[in-house]
XYZ file of C-alpha atoms in Angstrom:
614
model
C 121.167 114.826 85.234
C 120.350 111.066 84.631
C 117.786 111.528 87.708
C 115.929 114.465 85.767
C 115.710 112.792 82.285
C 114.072 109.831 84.759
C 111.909 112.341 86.143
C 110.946 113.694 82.702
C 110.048 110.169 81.891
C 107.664 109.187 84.455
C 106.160 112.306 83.792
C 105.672 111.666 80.206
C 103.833 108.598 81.416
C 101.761 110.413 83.406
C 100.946 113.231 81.033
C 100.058 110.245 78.015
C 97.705 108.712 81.146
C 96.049 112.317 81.476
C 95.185 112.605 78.114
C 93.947 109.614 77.342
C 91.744 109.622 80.559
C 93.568 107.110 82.172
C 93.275 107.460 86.233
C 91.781 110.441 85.903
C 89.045 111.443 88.610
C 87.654 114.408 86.658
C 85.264 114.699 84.301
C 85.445 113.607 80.564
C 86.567 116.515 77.501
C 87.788 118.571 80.775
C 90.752 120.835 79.230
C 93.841 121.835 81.650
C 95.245 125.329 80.860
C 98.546 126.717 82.753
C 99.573 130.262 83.240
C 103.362 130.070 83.616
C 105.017 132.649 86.379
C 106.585 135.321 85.598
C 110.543 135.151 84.706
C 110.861 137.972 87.144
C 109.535 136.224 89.937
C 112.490 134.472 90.641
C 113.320 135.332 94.053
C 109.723 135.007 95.041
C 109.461 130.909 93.314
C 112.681 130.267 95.341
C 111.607 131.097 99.001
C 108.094 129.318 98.468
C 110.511 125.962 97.151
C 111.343 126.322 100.698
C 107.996 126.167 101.897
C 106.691 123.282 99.649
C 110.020 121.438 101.123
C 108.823 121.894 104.837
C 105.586 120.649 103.381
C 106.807 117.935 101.987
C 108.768 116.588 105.637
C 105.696 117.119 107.723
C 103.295 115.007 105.718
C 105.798 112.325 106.258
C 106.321 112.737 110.041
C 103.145 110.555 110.611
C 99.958 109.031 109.889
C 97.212 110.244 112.232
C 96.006 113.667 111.553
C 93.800 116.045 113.161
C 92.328 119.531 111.027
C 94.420 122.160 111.844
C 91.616 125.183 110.567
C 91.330 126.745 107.097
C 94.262 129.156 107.602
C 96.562 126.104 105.939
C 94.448 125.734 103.126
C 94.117 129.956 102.350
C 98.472 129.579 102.664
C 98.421 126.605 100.283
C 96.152 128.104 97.776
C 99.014 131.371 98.097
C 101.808 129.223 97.413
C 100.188 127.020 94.311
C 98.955 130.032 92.769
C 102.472 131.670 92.465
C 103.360 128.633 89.739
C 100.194 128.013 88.406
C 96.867 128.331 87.897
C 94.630 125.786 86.801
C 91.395 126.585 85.060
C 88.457 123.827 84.024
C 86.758 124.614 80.885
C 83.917 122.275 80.062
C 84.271 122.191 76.284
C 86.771 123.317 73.839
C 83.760 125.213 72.260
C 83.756 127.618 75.608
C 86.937 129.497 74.299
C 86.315 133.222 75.198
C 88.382 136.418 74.688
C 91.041 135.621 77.531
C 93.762 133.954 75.555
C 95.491 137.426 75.232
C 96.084 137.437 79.368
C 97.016 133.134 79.724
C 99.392 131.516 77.149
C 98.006 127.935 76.541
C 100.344 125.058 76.075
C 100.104 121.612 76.733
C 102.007 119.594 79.212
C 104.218 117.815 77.112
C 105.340 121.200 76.192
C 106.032 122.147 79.684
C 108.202 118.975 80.673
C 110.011 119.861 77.834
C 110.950 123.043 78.518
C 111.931 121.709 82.013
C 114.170 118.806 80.983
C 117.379 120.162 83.017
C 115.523 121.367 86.278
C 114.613 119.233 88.989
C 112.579 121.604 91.233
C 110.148 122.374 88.267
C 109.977 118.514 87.476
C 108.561 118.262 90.534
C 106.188 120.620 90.921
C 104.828 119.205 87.427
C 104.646 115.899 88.915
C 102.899 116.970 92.103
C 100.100 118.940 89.850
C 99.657 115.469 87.026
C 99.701 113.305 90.382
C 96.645 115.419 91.515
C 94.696 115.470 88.284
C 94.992 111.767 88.101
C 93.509 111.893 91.366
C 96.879 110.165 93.312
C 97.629 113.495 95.352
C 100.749 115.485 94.918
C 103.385 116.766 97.614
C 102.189 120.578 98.355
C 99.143 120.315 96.298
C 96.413 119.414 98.571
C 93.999 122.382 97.934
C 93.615 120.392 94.436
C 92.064 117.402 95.961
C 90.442 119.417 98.229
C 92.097 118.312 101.147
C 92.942 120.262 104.350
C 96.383 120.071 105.629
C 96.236 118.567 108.666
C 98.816 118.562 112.053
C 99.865 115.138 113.541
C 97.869 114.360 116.760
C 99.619 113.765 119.531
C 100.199 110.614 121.697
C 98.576 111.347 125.139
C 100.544 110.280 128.211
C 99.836 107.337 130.182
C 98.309 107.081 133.257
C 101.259 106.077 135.560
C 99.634 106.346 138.534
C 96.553 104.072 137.776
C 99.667 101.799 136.760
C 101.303 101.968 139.910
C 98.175 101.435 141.755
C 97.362 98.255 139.505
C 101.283 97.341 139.504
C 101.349 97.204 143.634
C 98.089 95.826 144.177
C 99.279 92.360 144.273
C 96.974 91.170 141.640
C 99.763 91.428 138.685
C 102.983 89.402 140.400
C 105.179 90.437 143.185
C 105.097 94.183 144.779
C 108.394 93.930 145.916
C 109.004 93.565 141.720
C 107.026 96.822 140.893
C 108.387 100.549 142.061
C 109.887 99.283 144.917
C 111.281 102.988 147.397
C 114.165 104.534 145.715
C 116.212 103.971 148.983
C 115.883 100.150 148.707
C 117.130 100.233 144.913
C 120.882 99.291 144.646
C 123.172 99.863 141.376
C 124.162 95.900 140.941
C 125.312 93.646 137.854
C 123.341 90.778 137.330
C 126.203 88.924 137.806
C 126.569 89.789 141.641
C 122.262 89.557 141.953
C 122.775 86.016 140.869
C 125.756 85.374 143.428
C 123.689 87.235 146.248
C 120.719 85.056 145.603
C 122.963 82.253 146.100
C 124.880 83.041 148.895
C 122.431 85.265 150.602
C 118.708 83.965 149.369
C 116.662 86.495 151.808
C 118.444 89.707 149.899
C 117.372 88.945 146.226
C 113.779 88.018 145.232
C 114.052 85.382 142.409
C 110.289 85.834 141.362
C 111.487 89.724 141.415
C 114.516 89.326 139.021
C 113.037 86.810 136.821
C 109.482 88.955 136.255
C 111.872 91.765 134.464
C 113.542 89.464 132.097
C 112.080 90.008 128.433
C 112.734 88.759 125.281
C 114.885 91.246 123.409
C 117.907 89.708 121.566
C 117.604 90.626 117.357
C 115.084 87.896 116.173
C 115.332 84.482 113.984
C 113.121 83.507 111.444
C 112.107 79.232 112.216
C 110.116 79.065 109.671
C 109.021 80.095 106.081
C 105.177 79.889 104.515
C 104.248 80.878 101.104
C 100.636 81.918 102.557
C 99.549 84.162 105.408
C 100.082 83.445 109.071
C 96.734 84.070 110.956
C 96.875 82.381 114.066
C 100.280 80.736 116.262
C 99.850 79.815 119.895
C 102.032 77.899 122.624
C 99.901 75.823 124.215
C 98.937 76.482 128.240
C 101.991 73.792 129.452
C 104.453 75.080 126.785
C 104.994 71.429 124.953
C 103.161 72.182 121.877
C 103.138 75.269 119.603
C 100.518 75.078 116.908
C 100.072 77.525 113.590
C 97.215 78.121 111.417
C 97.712 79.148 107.997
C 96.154 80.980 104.834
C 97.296 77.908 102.911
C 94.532 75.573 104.610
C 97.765 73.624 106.879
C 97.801 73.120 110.319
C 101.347 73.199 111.611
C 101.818 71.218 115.037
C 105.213 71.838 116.705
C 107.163 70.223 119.473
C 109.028 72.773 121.588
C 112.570 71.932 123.093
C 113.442 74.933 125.422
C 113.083 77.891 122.754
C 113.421 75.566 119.705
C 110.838 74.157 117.450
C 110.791 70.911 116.083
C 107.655 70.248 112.801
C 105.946 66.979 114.605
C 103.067 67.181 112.335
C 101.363 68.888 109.228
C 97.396 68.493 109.494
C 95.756 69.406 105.814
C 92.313 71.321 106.686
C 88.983 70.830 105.170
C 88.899 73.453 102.652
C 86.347 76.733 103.435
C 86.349 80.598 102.477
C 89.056 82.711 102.107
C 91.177 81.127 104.919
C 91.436 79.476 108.426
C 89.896 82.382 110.955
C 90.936 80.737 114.156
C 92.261 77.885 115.818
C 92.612 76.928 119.355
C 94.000 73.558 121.251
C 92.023 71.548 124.036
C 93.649 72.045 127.891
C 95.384 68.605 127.660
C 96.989 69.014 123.804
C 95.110 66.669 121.905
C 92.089 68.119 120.523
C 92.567 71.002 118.238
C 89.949 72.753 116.676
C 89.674 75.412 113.741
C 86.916 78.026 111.396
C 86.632 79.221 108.678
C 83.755 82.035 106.966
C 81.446 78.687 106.919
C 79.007 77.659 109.370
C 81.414 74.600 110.458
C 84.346 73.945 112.809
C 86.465 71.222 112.317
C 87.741 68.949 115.309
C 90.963 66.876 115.132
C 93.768 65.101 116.981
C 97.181 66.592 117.568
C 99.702 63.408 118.186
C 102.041 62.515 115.540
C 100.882 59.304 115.122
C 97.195 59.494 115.001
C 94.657 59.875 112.652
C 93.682 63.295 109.996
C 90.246 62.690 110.726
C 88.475 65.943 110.516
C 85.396 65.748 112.635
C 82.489 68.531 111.171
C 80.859 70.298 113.825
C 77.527 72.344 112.293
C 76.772 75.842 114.077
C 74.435 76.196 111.501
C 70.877 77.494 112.458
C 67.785 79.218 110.995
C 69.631 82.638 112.092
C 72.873 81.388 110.980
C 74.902 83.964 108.770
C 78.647 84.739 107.359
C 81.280 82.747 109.230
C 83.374 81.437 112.298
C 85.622 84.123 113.257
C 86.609 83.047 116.927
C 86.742 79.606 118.331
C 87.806 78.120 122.205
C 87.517 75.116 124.068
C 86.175 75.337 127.781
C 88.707 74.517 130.328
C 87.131 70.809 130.640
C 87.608 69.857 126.822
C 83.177 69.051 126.559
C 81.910 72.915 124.959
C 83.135 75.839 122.582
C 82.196 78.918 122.202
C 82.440 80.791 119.419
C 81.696 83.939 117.351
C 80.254 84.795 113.866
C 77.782 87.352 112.352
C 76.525 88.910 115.010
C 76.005 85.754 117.311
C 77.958 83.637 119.463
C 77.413 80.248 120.252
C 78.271 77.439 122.756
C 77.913 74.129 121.040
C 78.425 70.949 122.990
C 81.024 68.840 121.188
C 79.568 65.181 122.985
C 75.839 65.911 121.962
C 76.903 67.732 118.654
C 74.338 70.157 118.976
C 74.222 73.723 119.591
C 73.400 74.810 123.164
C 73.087 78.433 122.459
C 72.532 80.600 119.653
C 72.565 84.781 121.251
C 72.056 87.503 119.223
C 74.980 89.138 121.052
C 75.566 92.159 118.871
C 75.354 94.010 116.078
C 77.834 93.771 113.846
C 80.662 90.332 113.566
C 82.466 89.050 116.636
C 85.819 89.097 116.458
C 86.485 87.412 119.475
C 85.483 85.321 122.377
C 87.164 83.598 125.060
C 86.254 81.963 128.740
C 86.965 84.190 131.892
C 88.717 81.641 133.526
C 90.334 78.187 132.195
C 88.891 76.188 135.206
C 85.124 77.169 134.619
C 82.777 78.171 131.276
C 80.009 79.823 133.406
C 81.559 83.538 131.981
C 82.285 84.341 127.926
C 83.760 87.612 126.575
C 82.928 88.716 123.498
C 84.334 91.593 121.293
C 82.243 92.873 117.742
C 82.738 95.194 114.711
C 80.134 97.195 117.292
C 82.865 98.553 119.508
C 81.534 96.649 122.318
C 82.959 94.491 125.059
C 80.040 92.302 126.480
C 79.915 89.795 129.426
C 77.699 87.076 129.625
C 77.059 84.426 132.527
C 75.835 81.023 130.719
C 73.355 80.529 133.741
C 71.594 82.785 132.354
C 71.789 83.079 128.629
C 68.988 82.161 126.499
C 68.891 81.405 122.920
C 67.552 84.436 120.558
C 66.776 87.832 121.614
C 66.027 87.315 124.987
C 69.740 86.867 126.158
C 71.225 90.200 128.121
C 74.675 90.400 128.565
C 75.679 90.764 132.405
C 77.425 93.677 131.430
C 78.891 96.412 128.616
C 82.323 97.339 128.473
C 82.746 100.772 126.227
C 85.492 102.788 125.833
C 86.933 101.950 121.895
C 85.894 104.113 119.574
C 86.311 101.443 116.768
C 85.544 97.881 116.468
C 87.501 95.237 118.508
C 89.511 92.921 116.529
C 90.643 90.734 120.060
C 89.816 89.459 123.502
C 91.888 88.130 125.966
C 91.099 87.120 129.942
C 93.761 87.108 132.546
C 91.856 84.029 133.744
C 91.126 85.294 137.181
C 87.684 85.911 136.009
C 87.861 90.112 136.812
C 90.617 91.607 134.539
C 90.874 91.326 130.855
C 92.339 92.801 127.922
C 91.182 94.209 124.245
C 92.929 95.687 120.993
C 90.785 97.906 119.000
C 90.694 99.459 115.501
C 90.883 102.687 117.113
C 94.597 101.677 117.240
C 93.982 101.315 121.556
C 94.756 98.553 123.438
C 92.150 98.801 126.940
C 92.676 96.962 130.234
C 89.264 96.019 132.005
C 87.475 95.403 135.694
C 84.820 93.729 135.720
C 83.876 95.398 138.692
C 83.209 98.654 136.385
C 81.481 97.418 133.516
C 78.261 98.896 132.917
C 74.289 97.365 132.910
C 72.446 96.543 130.271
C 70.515 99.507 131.861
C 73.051 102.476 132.337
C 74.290 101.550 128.541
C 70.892 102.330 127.273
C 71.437 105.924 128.773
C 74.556 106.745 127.448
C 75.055 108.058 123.878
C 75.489 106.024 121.210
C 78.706 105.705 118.660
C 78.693 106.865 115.545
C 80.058 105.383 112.628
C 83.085 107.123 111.505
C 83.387 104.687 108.227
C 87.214 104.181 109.099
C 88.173 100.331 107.418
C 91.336 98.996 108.812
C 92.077 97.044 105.571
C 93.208 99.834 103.756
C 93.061 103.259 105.817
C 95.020 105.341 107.851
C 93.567 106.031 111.203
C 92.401 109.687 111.620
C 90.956 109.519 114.944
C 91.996 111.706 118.189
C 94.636 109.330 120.042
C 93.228 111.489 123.215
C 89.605 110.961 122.310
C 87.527 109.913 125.513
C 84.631 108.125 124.793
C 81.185 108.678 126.824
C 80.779 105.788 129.413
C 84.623 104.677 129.388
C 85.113 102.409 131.987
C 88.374 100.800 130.735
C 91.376 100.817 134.030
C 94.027 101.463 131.319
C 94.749 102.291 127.739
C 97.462 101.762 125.656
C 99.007 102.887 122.441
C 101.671 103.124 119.705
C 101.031 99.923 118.175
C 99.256 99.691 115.056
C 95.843 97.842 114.467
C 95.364 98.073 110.755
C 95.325 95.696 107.527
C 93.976 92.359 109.577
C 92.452 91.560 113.401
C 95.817 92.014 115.469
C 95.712 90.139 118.338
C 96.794 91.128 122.591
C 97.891 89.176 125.097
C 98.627 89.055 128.831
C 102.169 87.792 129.786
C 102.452 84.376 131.414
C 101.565 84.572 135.361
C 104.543 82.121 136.110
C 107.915 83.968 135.056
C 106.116 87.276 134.934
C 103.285 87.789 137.244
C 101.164 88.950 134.071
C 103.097 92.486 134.810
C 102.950 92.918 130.806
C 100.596 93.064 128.194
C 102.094 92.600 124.657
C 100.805 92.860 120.958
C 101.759 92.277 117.008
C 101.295 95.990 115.567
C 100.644 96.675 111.614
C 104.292 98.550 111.456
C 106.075 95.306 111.737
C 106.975 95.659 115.471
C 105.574 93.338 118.530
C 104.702 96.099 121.811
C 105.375 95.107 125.180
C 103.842 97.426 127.782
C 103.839 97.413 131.066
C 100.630 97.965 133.594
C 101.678 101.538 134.053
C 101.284 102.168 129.799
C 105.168 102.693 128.913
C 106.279 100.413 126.250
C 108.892 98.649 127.755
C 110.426 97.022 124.327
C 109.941 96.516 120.991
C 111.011 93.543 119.308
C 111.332 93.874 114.792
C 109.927 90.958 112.816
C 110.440 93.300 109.730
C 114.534 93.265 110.500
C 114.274 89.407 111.270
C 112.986 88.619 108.101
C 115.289 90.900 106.177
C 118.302 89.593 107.610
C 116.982 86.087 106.714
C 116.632 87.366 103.257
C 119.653 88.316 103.342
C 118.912 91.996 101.762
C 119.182 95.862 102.111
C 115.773 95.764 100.371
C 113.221 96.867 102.860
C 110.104 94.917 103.192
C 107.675 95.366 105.356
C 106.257 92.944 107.628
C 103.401 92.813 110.077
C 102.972 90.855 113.173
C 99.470 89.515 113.538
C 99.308 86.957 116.109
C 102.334 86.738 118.973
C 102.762 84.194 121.601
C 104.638 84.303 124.939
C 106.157 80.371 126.185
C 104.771 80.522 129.431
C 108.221 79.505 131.318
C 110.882 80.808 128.842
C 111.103 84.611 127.842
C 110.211 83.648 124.628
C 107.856 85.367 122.103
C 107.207 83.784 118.696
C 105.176 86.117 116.263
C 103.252 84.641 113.334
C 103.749 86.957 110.605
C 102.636 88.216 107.100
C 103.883 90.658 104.070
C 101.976 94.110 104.001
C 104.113 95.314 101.504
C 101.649 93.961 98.897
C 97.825 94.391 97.913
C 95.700 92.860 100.708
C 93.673 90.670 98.936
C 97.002 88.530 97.647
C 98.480 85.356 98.795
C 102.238 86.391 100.148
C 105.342 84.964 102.092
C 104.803 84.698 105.984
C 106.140 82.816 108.402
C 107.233 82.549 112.381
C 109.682 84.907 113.945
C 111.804 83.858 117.685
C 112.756 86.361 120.397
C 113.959 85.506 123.531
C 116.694 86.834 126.190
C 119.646 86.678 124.560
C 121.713 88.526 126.262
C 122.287 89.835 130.363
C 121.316 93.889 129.622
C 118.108 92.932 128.157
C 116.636 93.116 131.588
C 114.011 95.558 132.410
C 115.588 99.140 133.044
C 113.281 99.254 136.025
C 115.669 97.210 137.780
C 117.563 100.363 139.296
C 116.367 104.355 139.144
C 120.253 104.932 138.355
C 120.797 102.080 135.714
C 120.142 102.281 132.146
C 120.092 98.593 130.238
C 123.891 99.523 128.326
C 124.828 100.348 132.238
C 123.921 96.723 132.957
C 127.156 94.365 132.039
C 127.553 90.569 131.111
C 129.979 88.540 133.360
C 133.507 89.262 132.832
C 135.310 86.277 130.896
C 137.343 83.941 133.251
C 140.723 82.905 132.430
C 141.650 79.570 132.778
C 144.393 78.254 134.250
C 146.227 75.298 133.443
């Protein structure tokens, strides 16, 4: 009873907003007039309940939609019309002889009269939710919408997987699908004692390469602004954070711990740090902003906050810094902004090249390799992968890239090399995650030929993503694709896993829905690890808030995976908590349940306690 008189309420509210024009998408001095349904249609109101309550679960089943026809809409339309009907009149002046066939009453009058039942407060709500233009449960035709099936997730490639898994370019073979007949149901307790009685019969590289970091997730550390940006640096010593709250946050790491060495105020900018990266040797660090400047500054506890000002700015020069990395040699950086990318030499302090790359912002850019800074990847708002060779880049329009990678149908919000200078990686809007070959990329040439993308208007920031999850693109030439992370709200940001304790088998991502994705080469998700639970048990609350993961970073000797984080819970545009969440193995079954065909990771048991004897 109490939940109905709270119904009644809201809809009061809502009724008051409707009259007084308050969030109302129609038209001013539009009049609303009801035909009630017939006391005798009882039985008929009662079965389609039953309809509008399968309605109601299937719009919440999930997010991506693709048209399912008009027959929905003719069905809706059936079902809405046996409670109401709603007629527009443009004036009260256009009254006409009909008032003998429709009772008029006002909708005060009709919450009223349905004070004490719940199933007629709701369709009232549903039909004052869709006049104010907010969309009601069952009431779609009103808007205008089509009801609209889920699409569904295609299936990886596995065999593409396997071939990339047992090439020997992505860690061990014997690690990857090794023949069912050389697979053996053991503990990890007796793999351990076998490797060290018996080295020849157990790979280490093969049993460490399937340890992940599973165990429930910690919370080290609290921000009241956004976390864009956290990174381990290439060695491990030094994990570094960039925040919407203009800090710098330089760590010292002690196995999977974090100890604060040092707190680095930036040089104010727009809206917030964009990107930060640290210098090969850890003790250069530089960051962006939406300005034409990066900053340059020293890392070590004990040295100077000297902010050095490095100018990008040109004649051509527009918007912001949105990506920014040293070369493997500490001298150049590339970086990306409105359409551009640049390589600026830090001793000279002048720009070295200015390349109208694309046509939209660049998201990303990164070296091929960490030893050389002949090749630069670059990913735009265009949907475009491009490849250029500094040898032979020019300044202006008279760069071409040395090749086109295509296969998102959205724009790419990350890059990320392998460093072997063939294979890298890319997470795109279109909620898609691509592995590349260089060896496939297209010419500037073939690109010309192929049919150019449409924009579909889709913004991240704020929409659902609509698209085909099986859409292929014309001119893919990605190895493979993965999905079932989500890329919405900021630029979410891939990464390979480290080539010592994994062999780079895994390619892992923060994901809009709070989660971090692991996948392997093959495209099955091998875990998923829950910043949203970490930070709610750190709250210490049933109250669920949501949580998304926008940066993540693998230690590149420790299976450990620390996720920089941010509240999507709120408005976008809003300052909110954030902070840095831990994984890491925590416990023996959170091996990889490719260990054994017969195995599952509950069959896999911890060492039995020992008693001691005195």
């Amino acid at each position: 009873m109490s939940n109905s008189n709270d119904q009644a309420e809201d809809l009061m509210e809502n009724v008051e907003q409707s009259q007084t024009g308050e969030g109302s998408s129609g038209d001013e001095g539009v009049t609303y007039i009801y035909e009630e349904a017939a006391e005798d249609d009882d039985d008929e109101e009662e079965e389609e309940d039953h309809v509008m309550g399968e309605d109601e679960e299937d719009e919440e089943e999930d997010e991506d939609y693709v048209d399912d026809g008009d027959d929905d809409d003719e069905e809706e339309e059936e079902e809405e019309d046996a409670f109401f009907e709603i007629f527009q009149t443009a004036e009260s002046d256009d009254d006409d002889d009909d008032d003998e066939a429709t009772h008029t009453i006002t909708l005060a009058d009709l919450v009223a009269d349905a004070q004490d039942q719940p199933d007629r407060l709701r369709r009232l709500m549903a039909i004052i939710n869709a006049i104010n233009g907010g969309g009601g449960v069952g009431m779609g035709s009103i808007r205008g919408r089509r009801q609209r099936t889920p699409s569904p997730m295609p299936e990886p490639d596995l065999e593409t997987g396997k071939a990339l898994l047992n090439s020997g370019e992505f860690g061990r073979v014997e690690s990857a699908y090794a023949p069912a007949n050389m697979r053996k149901r053991k503990s990890v307790q007796k793999k351990l004692w076998m490797r060290e009685l018996k080295p020849k019969s157990v790979n280490s590289l093969s049993l460490g390469e399937s340890i992940l970091p599973n165990n429930p997730g910690k919370v080290v550390a609290v921000y009241n602004a956004s976390a864009y940006s956290g990174q381990y640096s290439a060695d491990g010593s030094i994990f570094a954070s960039c925040d919407k709250d203009w800090q710098l946050r330089i760590y010292k790491t002690a196995g999977n711990r974090l100890i604060r060495q040092k707190v680095i105020q930036g040089m104010p900018g727009q809206w917030t740090i964009t990107d930060h990266n640290l210098s090969l040797d850890n003790d250069w660090l530089i960051y962006s902003s939406i300005t034409p400047y990066v900053y340059l500054t020293r890392t070590s506890a004990d040295a100077s906050d000297e902010h050095h000002q490095l100018d990008f700015s040109d004649d051509r020069f527009q918007g912001g810094i949105w990506s920014v990395r040293f070369s493997g040699d500490g001298r150049e950086i590339v970086a990306g902004g409105h359409e551009r990318i640049y390589v600026y030499d830090i001793e000279s302090r002048t720009v070295l090249h200015s390349v109208k790359a694309h046509t939209d912002d660049v998201n990303s850019v990164c070296f091929a390799e960490p030893s050389s800074s002949h090749v630069i990847f670059s990913g735009s708002d265009d949907g475009l992968v491009k490849v250029w060779d500094r040898r032979s880049m020019k300044s202006g329009r008279g760069s071409r890239p040395s090749g086109i990678l295509v296969g998102h149908a959205e724009g790419i919000t990350y890059v990320t090399s392998k460093g072997d200078n063939r294979y890298l990686a890319s997470n795109g809007k279109d909620q898609k995650m691509l592995l590349w070959d260089l060896r496939k990329m297209h010419s500037t040439q073939d690109y010309m030929n192929l049919p150019r993308r449409r924009d579909s208007g889709f913004d991240y920031r704020g929409d659902q993503y609509t698209g085909s999850k099986s859409a292929t693109i014309p001119g893919d030439c990605s190895v493979m694709t993965f999905q079932g992370h989500k890329v919405l709200r900021t630029l979410i940001r891939c990464h390979f896993s480290p080539a010592h304790s994994t062999g780079q088998r895994y390619l892992y991502t923060g994901s809009a829905d709070g989660k971090v994705a692991i996948y392997r080469l093959d495209g099955t998700r091998v875990r998923t690890l829950d910043v949203s639970a970490a930070f709610q048990r750190y709250k210490n609350t049933n109250r669920t808030q949501n949580f998304l993961a926008r940066d993540v970073s693998w230690h590149p000797y420790y299976p450990t995976i620390i996720s920089s984080c941010m509240e999507a819970s709120r408005t976008y545009y809003q300052d909110f908590e954030a902070g840095l969440v831990r994984h890491s193995f925590g416990r023996v079954d959170d091996l990889e349940s490719e260990l054994s065909d017969d195995s599952s990771e509950t069959d896999i048991a911890g060492p039995r306690p020992r008693r001691r004897r005195f």
